[in-house]
Short mmCIF file of C-alpha atoms in Angstrom, two decimals:
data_model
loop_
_atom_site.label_atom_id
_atom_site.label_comp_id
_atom_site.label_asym_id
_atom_site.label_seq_id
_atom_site.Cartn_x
_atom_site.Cartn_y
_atom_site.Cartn_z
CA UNK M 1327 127.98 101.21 92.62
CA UNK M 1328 127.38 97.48 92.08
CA UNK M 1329 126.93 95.36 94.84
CA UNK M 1330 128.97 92.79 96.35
CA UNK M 1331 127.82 89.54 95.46
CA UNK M 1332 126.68 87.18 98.70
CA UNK M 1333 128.79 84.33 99.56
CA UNK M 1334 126.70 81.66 99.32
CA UNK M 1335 127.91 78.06 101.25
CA UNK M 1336 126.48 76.19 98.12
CA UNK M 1337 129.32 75.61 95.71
CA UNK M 1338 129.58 74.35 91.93
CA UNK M 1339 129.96 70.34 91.70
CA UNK M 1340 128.75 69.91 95.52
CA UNK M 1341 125.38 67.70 95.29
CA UNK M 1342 122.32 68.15 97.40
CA UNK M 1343 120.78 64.83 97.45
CA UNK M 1344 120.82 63.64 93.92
CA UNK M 1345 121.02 67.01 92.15
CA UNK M 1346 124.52 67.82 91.54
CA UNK M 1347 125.14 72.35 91.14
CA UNK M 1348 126.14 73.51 88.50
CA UNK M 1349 126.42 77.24 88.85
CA UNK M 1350 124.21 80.03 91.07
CA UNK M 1351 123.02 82.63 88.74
CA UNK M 1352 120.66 84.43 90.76
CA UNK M 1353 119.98 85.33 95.02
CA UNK M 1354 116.43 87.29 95.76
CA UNK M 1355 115.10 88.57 99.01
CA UNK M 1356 114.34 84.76 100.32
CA UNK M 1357 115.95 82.34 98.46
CA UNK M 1358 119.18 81.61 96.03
CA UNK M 1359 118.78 80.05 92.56
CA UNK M 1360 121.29 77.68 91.12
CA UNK M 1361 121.49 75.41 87.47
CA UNK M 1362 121.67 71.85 88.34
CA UNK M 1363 121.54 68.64 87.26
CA UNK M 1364 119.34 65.79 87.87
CA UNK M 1365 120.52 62.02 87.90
CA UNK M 1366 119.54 61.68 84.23
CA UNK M 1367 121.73 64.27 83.60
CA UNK M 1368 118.63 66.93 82.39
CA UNK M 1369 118.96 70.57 83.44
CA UNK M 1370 116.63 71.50 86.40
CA UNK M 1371 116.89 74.71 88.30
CA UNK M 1372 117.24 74.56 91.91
CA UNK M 1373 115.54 77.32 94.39
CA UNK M 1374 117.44 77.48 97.76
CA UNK M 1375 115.45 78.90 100.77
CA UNK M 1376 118.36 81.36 102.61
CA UNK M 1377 119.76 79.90 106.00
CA UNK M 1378 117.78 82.92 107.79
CA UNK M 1379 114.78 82.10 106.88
CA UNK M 1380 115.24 78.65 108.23
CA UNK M 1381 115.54 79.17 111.31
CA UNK M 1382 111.45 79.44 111.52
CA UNK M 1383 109.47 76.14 111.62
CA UNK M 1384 106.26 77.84 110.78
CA UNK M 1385 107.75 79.43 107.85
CA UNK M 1386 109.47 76.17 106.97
CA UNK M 1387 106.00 74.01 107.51
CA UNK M 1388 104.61 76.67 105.09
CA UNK M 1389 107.56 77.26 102.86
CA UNK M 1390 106.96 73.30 101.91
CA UNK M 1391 103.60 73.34 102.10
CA UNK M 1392 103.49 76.26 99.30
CA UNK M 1393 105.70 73.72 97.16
CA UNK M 1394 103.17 71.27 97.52
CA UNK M 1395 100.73 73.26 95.75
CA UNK M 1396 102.85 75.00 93.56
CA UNK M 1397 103.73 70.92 92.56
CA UNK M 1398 99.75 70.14 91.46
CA UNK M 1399 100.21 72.90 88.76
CA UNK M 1400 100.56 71.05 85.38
CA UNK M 1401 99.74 73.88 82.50
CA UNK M 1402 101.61 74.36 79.19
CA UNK M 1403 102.18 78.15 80.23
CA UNK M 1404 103.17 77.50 83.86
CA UNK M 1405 107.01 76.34 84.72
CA UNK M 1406 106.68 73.30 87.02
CA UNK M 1407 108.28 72.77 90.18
CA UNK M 1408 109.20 69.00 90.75
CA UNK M 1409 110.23 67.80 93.94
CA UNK M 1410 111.46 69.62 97.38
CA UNK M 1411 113.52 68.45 100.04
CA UNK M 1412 115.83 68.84 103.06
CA UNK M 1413 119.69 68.00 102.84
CA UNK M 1414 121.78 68.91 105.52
CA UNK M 1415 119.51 71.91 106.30
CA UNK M 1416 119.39 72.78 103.12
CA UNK M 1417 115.63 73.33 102.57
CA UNK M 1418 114.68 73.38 98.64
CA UNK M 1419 112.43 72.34 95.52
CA UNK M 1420 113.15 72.14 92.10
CA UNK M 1421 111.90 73.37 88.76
CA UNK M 1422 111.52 73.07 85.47
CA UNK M 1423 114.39 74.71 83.12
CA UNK M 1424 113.04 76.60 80.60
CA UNK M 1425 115.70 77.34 77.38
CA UNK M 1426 114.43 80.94 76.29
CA UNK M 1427 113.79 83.77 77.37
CA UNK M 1428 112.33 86.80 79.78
CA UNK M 1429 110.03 89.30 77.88
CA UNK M 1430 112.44 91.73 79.39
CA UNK M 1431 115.31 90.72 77.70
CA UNK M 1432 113.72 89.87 74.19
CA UNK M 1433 112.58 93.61 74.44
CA UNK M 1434 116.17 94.59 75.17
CA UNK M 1435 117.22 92.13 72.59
CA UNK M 1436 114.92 93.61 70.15
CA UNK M 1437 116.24 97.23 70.83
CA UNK M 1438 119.40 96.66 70.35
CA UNK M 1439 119.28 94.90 66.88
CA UNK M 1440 117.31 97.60 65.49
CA UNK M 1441 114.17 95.16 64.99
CA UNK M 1442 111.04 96.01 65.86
CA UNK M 1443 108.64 93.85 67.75
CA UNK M 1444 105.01 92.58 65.98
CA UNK M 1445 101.63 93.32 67.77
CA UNK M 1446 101.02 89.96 67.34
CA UNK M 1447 103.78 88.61 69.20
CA UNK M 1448 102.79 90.66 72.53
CA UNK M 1449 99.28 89.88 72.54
CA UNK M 1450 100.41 86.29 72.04
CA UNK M 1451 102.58 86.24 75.19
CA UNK M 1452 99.87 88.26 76.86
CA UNK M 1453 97.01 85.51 76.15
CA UNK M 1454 99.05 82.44 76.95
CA UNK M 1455 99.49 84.34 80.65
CA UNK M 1456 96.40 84.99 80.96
CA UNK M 1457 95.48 80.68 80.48
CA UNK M 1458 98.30 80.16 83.05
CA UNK M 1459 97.04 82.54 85.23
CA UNK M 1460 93.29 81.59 84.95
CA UNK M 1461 94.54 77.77 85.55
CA UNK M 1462 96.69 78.71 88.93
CA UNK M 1463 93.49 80.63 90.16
CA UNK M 1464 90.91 78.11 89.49
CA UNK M 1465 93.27 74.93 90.55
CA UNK M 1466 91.05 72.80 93.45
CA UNK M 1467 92.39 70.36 96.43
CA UNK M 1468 91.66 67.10 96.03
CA UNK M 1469 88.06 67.74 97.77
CA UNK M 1470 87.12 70.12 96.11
CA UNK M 1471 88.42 73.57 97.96
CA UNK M 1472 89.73 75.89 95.97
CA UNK M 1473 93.48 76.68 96.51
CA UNK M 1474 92.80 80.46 95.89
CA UNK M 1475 96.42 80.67 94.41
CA UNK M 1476 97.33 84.28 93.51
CA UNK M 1477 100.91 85.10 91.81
CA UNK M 1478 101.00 88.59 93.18
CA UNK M 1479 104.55 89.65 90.88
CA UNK M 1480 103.03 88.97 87.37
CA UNK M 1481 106.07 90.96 85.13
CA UNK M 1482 108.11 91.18 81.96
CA UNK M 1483 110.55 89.38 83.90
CA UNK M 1484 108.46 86.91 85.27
CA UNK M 1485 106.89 86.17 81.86
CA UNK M 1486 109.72 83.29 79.58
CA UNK M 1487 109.43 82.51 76.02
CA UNK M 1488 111.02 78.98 75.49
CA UNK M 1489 112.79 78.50 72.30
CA UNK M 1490 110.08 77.24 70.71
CA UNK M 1491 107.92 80.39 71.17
CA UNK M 1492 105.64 78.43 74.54
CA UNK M 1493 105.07 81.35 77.05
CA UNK M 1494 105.73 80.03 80.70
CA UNK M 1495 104.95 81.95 83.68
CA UNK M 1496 107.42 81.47 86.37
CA UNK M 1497 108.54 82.93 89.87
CA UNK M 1498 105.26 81.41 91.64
CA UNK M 1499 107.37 81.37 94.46
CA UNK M 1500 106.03 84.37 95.64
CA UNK M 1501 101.85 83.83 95.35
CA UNK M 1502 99.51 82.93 97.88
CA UNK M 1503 97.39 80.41 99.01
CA UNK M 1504 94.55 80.77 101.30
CA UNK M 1505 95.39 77.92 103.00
CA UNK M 1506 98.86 78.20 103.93
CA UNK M 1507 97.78 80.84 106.61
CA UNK M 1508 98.99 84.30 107.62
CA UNK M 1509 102.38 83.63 108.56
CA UNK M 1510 103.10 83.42 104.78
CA UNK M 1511 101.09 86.07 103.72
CA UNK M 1512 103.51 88.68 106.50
CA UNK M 1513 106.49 87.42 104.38
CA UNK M 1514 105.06 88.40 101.22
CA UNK M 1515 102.73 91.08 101.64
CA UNK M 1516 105.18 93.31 99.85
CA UNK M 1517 106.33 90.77 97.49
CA UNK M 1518 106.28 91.91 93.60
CA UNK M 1519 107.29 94.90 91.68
CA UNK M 1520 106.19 98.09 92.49
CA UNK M 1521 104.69 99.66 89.11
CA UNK M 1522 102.74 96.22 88.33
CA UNK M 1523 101.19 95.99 92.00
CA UNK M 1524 97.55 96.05 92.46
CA UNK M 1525 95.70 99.40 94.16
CA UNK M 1526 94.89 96.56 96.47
CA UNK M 1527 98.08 95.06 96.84
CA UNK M 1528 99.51 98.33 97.03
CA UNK M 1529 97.27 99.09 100.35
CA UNK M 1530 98.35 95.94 101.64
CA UNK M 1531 94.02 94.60 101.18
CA UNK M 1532 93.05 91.09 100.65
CA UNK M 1533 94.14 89.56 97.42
CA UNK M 1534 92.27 87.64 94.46
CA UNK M 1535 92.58 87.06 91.18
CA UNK M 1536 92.22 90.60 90.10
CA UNK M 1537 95.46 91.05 91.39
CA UNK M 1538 96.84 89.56 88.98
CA UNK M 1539 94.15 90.68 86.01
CA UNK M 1540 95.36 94.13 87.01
CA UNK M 1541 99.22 92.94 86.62
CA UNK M 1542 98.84 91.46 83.21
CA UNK M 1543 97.20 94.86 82.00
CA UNK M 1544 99.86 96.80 82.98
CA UNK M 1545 102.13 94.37 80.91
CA UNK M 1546 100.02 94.99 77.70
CA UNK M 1547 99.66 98.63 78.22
CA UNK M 1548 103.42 98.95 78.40
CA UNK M 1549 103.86 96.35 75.42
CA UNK M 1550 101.20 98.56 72.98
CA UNK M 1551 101.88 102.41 74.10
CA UNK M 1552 106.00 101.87 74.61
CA UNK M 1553 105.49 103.52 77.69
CA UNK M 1554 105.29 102.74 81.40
CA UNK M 1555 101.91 102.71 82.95
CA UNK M 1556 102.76 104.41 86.28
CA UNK M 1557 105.61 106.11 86.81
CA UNK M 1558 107.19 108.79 89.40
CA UNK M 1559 110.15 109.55 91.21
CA UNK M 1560 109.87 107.45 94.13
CA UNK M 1561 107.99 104.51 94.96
CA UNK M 1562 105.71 106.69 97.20
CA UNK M 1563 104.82 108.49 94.43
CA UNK M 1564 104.20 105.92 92.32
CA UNK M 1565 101.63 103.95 94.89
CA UNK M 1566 99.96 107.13 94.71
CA UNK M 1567 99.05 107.26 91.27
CA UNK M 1568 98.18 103.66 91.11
CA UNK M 1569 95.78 103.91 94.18
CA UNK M 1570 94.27 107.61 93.76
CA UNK M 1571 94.73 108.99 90.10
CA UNK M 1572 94.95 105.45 87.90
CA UNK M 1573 96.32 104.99 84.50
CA UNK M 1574 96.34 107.61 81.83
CA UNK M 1575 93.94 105.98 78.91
CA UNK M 1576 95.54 104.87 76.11
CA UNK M 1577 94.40 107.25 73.53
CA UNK M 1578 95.66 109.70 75.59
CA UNK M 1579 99.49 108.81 75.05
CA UNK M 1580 99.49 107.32 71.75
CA UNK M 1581 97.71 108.98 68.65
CA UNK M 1582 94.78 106.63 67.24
CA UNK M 1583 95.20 104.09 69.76
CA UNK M 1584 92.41 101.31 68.31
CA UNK M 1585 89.34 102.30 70.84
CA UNK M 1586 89.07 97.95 70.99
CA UNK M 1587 91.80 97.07 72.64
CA UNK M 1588 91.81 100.46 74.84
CA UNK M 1589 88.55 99.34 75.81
CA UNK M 1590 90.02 96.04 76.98
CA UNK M 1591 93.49 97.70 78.52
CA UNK M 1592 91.49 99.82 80.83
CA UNK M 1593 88.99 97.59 82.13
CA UNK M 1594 91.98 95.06 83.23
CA UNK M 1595 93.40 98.48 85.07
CA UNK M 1596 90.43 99.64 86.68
CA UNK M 1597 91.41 100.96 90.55
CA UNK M 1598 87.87 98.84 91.77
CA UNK M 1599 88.33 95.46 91.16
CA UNK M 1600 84.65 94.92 90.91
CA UNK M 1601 85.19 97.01 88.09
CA UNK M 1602 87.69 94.60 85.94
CA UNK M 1603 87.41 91.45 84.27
CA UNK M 1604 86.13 88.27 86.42
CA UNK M 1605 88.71 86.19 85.33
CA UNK M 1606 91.90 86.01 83.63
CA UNK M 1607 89.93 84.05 80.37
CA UNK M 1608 87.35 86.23 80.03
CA UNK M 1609 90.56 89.04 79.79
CA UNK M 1610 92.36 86.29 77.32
CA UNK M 1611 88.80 85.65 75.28
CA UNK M 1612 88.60 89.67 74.39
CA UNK M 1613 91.84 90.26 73.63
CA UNK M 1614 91.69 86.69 70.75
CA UNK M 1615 88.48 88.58 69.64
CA UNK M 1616 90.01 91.65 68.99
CA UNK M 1617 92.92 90.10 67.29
CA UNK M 1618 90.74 87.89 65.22
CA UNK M 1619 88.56 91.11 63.88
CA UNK M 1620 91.69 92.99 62.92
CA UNK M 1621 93.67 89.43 61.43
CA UNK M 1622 96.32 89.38 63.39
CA UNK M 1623 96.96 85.89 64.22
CA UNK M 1624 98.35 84.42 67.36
CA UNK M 1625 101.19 81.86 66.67
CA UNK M 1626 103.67 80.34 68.79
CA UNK M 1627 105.53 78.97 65.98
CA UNK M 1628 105.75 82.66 64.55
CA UNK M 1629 106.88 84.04 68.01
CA UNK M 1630 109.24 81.18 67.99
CA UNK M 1631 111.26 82.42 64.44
CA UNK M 1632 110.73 85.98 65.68
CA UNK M 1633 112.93 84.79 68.70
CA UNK M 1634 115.23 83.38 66.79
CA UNK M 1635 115.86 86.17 64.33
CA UNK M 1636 116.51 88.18 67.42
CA UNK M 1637 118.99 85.79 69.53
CA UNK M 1638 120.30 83.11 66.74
CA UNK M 1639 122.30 80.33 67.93
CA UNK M 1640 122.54 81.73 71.91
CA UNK M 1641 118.77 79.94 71.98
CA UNK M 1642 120.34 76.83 70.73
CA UNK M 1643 123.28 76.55 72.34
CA UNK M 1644 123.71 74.27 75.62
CA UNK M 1645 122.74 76.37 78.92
CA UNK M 1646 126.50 75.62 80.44
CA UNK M 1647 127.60 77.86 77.42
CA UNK M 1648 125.07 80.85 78.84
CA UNK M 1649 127.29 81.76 81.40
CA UNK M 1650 125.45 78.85 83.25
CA UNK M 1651 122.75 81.00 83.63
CA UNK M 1652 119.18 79.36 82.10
CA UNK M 1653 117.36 82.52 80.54
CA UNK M 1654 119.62 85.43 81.32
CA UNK M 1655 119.06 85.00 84.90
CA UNK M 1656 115.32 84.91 83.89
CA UNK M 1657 113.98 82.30 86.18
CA UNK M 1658 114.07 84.66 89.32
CA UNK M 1659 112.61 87.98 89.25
CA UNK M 1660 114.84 91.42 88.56
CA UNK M 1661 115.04 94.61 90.16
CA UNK M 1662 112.30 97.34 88.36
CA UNK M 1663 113.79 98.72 85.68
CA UNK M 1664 112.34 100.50 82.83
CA UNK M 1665 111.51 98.61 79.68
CA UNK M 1666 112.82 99.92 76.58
CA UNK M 1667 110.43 101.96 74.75
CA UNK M 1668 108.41 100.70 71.91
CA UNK M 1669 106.97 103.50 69.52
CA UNK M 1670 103.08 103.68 69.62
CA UNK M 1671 100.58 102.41 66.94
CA UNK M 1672 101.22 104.11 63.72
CA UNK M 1673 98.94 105.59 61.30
CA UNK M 1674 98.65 105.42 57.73
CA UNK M 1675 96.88 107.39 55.59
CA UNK M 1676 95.22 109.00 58.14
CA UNK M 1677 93.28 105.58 59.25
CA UNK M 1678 93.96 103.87 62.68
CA UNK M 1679 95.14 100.36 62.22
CA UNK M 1680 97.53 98.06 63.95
CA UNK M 1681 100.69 97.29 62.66
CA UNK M 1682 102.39 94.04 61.95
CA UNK M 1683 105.15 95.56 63.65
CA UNK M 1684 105.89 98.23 66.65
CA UNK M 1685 109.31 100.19 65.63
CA UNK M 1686 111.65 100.25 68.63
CA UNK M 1687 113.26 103.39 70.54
CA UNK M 1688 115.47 103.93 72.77
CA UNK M 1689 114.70 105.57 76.38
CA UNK M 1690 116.74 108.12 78.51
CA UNK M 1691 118.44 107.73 80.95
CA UNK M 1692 118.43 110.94 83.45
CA UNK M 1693 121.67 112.33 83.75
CA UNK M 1694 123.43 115.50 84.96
CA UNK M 1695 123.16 116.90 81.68
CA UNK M 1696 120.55 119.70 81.18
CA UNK M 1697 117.28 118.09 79.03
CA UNK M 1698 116.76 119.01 75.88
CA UNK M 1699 113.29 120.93 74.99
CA UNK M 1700 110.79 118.87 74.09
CA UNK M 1701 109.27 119.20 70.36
CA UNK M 1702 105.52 121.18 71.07
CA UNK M 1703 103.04 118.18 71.69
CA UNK M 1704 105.49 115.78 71.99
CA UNK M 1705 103.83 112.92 74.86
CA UNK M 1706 106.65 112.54 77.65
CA UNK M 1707 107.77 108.90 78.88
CA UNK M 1708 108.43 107.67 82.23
CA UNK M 1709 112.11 107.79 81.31
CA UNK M 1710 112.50 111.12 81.60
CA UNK M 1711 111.69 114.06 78.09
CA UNK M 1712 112.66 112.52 74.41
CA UNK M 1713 114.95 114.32 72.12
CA UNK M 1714 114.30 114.85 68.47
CA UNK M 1715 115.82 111.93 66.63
CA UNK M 1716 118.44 111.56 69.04
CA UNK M 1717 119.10 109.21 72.50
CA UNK M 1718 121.36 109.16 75.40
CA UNK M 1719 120.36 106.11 76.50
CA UNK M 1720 121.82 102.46 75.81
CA UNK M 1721 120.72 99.16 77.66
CA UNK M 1722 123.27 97.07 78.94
CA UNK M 1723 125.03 93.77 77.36
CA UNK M 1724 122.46 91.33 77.16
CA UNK M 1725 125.14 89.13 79.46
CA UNK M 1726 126.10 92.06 81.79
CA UNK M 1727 124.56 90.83 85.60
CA UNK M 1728 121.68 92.57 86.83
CA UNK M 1729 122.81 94.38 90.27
CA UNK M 1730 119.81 94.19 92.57
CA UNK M 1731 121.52 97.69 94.32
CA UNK M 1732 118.92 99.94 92.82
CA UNK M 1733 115.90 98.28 94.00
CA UNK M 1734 117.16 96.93 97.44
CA UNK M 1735 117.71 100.97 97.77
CA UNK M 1736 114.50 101.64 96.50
CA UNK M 1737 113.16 98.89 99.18
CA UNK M 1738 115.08 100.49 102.11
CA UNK M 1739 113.74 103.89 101.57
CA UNK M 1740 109.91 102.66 100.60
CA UNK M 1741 110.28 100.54 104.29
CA UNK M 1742 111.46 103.46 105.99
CA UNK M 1743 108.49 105.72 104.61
CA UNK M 1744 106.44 102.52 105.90
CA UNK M 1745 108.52 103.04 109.39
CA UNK M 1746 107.73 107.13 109.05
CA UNK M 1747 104.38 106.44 108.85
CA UNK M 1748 104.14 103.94 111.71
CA UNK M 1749 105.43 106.21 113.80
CA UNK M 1750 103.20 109.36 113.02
CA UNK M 1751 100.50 106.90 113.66
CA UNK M 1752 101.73 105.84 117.21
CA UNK M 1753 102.26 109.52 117.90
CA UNK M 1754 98.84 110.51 116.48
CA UNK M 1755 97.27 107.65 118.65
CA UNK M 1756 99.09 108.22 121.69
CA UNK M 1757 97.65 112.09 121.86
CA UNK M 1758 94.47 111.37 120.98
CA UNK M 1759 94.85 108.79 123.94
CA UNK M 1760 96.20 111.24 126.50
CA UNK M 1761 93.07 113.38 125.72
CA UNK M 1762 90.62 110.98 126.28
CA UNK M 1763 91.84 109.92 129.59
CA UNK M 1764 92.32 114.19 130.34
CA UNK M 1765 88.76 114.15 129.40
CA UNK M 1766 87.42 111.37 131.27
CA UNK M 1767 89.47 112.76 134.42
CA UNK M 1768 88.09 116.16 134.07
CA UNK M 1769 84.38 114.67 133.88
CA UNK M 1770 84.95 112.96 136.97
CA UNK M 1771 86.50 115.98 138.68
CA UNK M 1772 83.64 117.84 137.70
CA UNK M 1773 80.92 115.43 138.78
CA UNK M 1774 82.76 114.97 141.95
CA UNK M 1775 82.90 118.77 142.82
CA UNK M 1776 78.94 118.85 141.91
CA UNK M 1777 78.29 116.52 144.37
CA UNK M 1778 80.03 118.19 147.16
CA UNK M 1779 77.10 120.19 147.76
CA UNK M 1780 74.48 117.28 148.05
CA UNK M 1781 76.59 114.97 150.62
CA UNK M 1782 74.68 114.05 153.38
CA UNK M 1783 76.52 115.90 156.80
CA UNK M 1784 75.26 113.16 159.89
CA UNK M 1785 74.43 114.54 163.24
CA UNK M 1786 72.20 114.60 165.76
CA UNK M 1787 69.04 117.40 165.14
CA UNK M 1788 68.62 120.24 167.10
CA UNK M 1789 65.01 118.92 168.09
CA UNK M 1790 65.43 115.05 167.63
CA UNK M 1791 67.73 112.43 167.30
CA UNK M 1792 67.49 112.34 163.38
CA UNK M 1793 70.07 113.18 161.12
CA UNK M 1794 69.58 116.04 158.72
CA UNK M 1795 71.35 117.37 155.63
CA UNK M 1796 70.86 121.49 156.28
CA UNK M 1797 74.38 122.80 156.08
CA UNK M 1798 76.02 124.01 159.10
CA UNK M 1799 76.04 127.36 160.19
CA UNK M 1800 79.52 129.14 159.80
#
């Protein structure tokens, strides 16, 4: 059942400061996002902490001071946040606008006009992340100390192409400094999307860059295989396989998967960080070498026309006429959902090569309808088993709203596993406890009975005035 939208006190056509609201088009777990304008008129988005959170001066010292740094970023594949400020306890910062749109969508998009989607496209979006990412990570204070800036919710939906076919990584809003201290880092220890979390992240372990390395590789392991890199039926189930059993090799899932680029897919997913690649250019460096030595070539300006063979005039027309909503709702991060499902590498006469273009299926949606039998070797997907030629599954209108219902579900029961847990714990503890201090009283009773038959008894001797220790007769 959808969810009822939150009232939010922020209305169309009221102005904070000089930005005048145009429309909200999006509310997360911490903030609201709304299209504005800015005095020359230009579209900017506006990000809206929520009144609860701002009740908190630590969080609002650090909330600010986050901005700050997220402000210093300047990189062609990075959206940029502007300016932040405080009207009328409003506390906010604004960003750039980008006029595309979220890998999710153009996969959705792609689906549903029976396209297909070239190799060469998602290995293009996949290395322009990677020179955002390696950017944010290496970006310095003005003496020299490293920010140590981690995203932490690297995603389709996190990942825009603007019209023009420039990849921007957005939704920083959620990363980490180092130096904005731990109060920050409770608030968003959980932050990001299950399935693309870390083994790391998913323990709830310090954070680097690899965090993010290990993101992006799930993104190109779903983009080449069509299929989800970790799936289950629960969230608990899914942390599982990400922290003890890892992600099923390529080859295993797709016939003839190029041994390359599986090569380069798993050692961006491997569980020991130690184990994966040292930074986010050394990741982007392999996977331009790889494209170079089987000629695919890596073009914005193709991705661009690919985009707009896909959307047509909606990329060109004003954002007011989007519904008001820059992106489909793509500048703040959506629920987990499964992407559609892209068909594996084909293979042609009997040699492994990569296509120009990845043909496009449809998933399943589970339903109370008994499955169909799977075809003998057929590989299942994390949707649920694939009919023969046929599927019961259909994505949503490209403008229908994204109800957060699912996930804030999801969220409830993963925190009350958390809860579960905590409490086992306490119990656990709290024995173990009443033991030890059982034990440490039962030494002492013992030691104390031991010594009842060496205490000195004073008295006067039978022959002297001394005292002796002979026990007395009965």
């Amino acid at each position: 059942m959808p969810q009822r939208e939150r009232r939010s006190s922020i209305v169309p056509g009221m102005k904070l400061g000089p930005y005048e609201i145009l429309s909200r088009f999006a509310v997360g777990g911490m903030a609201e996002i709304f299209a504005a304008r800015d005095p020359q008129g230009q579209p900017i988005v506006l990000k809206r902490l929520l009144p609860e959170f701002t009740r908190n001066e630590e969080f609002l010292r650090l909330f600010f001071d986050e901005a700050q740094i997220l402000a210093t970023l300047d990189h062609p594949n990075i959206a940029r946040v502007y300016d932040r400020d405080i009207v009328d306890n409003h506390y906010f910062f604004t960003m750039e606008y980008v006029q595309g749109k979220d890998m999710l969508t153009v996969i959705r998009r792609t689906l549903r006009a029976g396209s297909q989607l070239p190799l060469e496209h998602a290995l293009t979006v996949v290395c322009s992340a990677a020179a955002g990412l390696h950017y944010a990570h290496d970006k310095r204070a003005s003496d020299g100390r490293p920010y140590d800036i981690v995203h932490r919710d690297i995603s389709h939906s996190n990942l825009l192409v603007r019209r023009d076919g420039v990849v921007k990584i957005i939704d920083f809003g959620v990363g980490k400094s180092k130096n904005l201290g731990s109060a920050f880092t409770v608030v968003s220890s959980f932050k990001g999307k299950i399935r693309y979390m870390s083994p790391e992240q998913c323990g709830g372990g310090q954070l680097d860059r690899r965090t993010d390395i290990f993101s992006l590789g799930v993104v190109l392991y779903e983009l080449t295989t069509g299929k989800m890199a970790f799936a289950g039926p629960n969230e608990a189930a899914i942390i599982r396989k990400i922290v003890l059993d890892g992600v099923d090799p390529p080859s295993t899932r797709v016939e003839n998967y190029p041994p390359e680029l599986e090569a380069i897919v798993m050692r961006a997913l491997a569980r020991e960080r130690d184990q994966r690649y040292s930074s986010a250019d050394e990741f982007r460096v392999d996977l331009e070498a790889f494209a170079r030595n089987r000629g695919l070539e890596l073009s914005e300006s193709a991705l661009s026309t690919f985009l707009h063979e896909i959307f047509g005039k909606e990329l060109d027309a004003p954002w007011e006429e989007n519904n008001g909503s820059p992106g489909e709702v793509s500048q703040v991060s959506t629920p987990p959902e499964p992407i559609p499902s892209l068909s594996p590498l084909r293979v042609d006469s009997g040699r492994s090569h990569i296509p120009t273009r990845l043909a496009v299926r449809a998933p399943l949606r589970s339903s109370p309808e008994p499955t169909p039998r799977m075809s003998p070797g057929a590989p299942s997907t994390a949707y649920g088993s694939r009919t023969q030629g046929t599927s019961a599954w259909h994505p949503p209108p490209p403008n229908e709203p994204v109800h957060s219902s699912d996930r804030k579900r999801e969220m409830r029961a993963w925190q009350s596993d958390l809860v579960h847990r905590k409490k086992g714990n306490d119990r656990r503890m709290g024995i173990l406890l009443a033991l030890l201090v059982l034990g440490i009283v039962g030494i002492g009773l013992a030691l104390s009975a031991r010594g009842q038959d060496r205490v000195p008894k004073f008295g006067k001797g039978r022959d002297s005035g001394e005292q002796t220790t002979e026990p007395r007769a009965p």
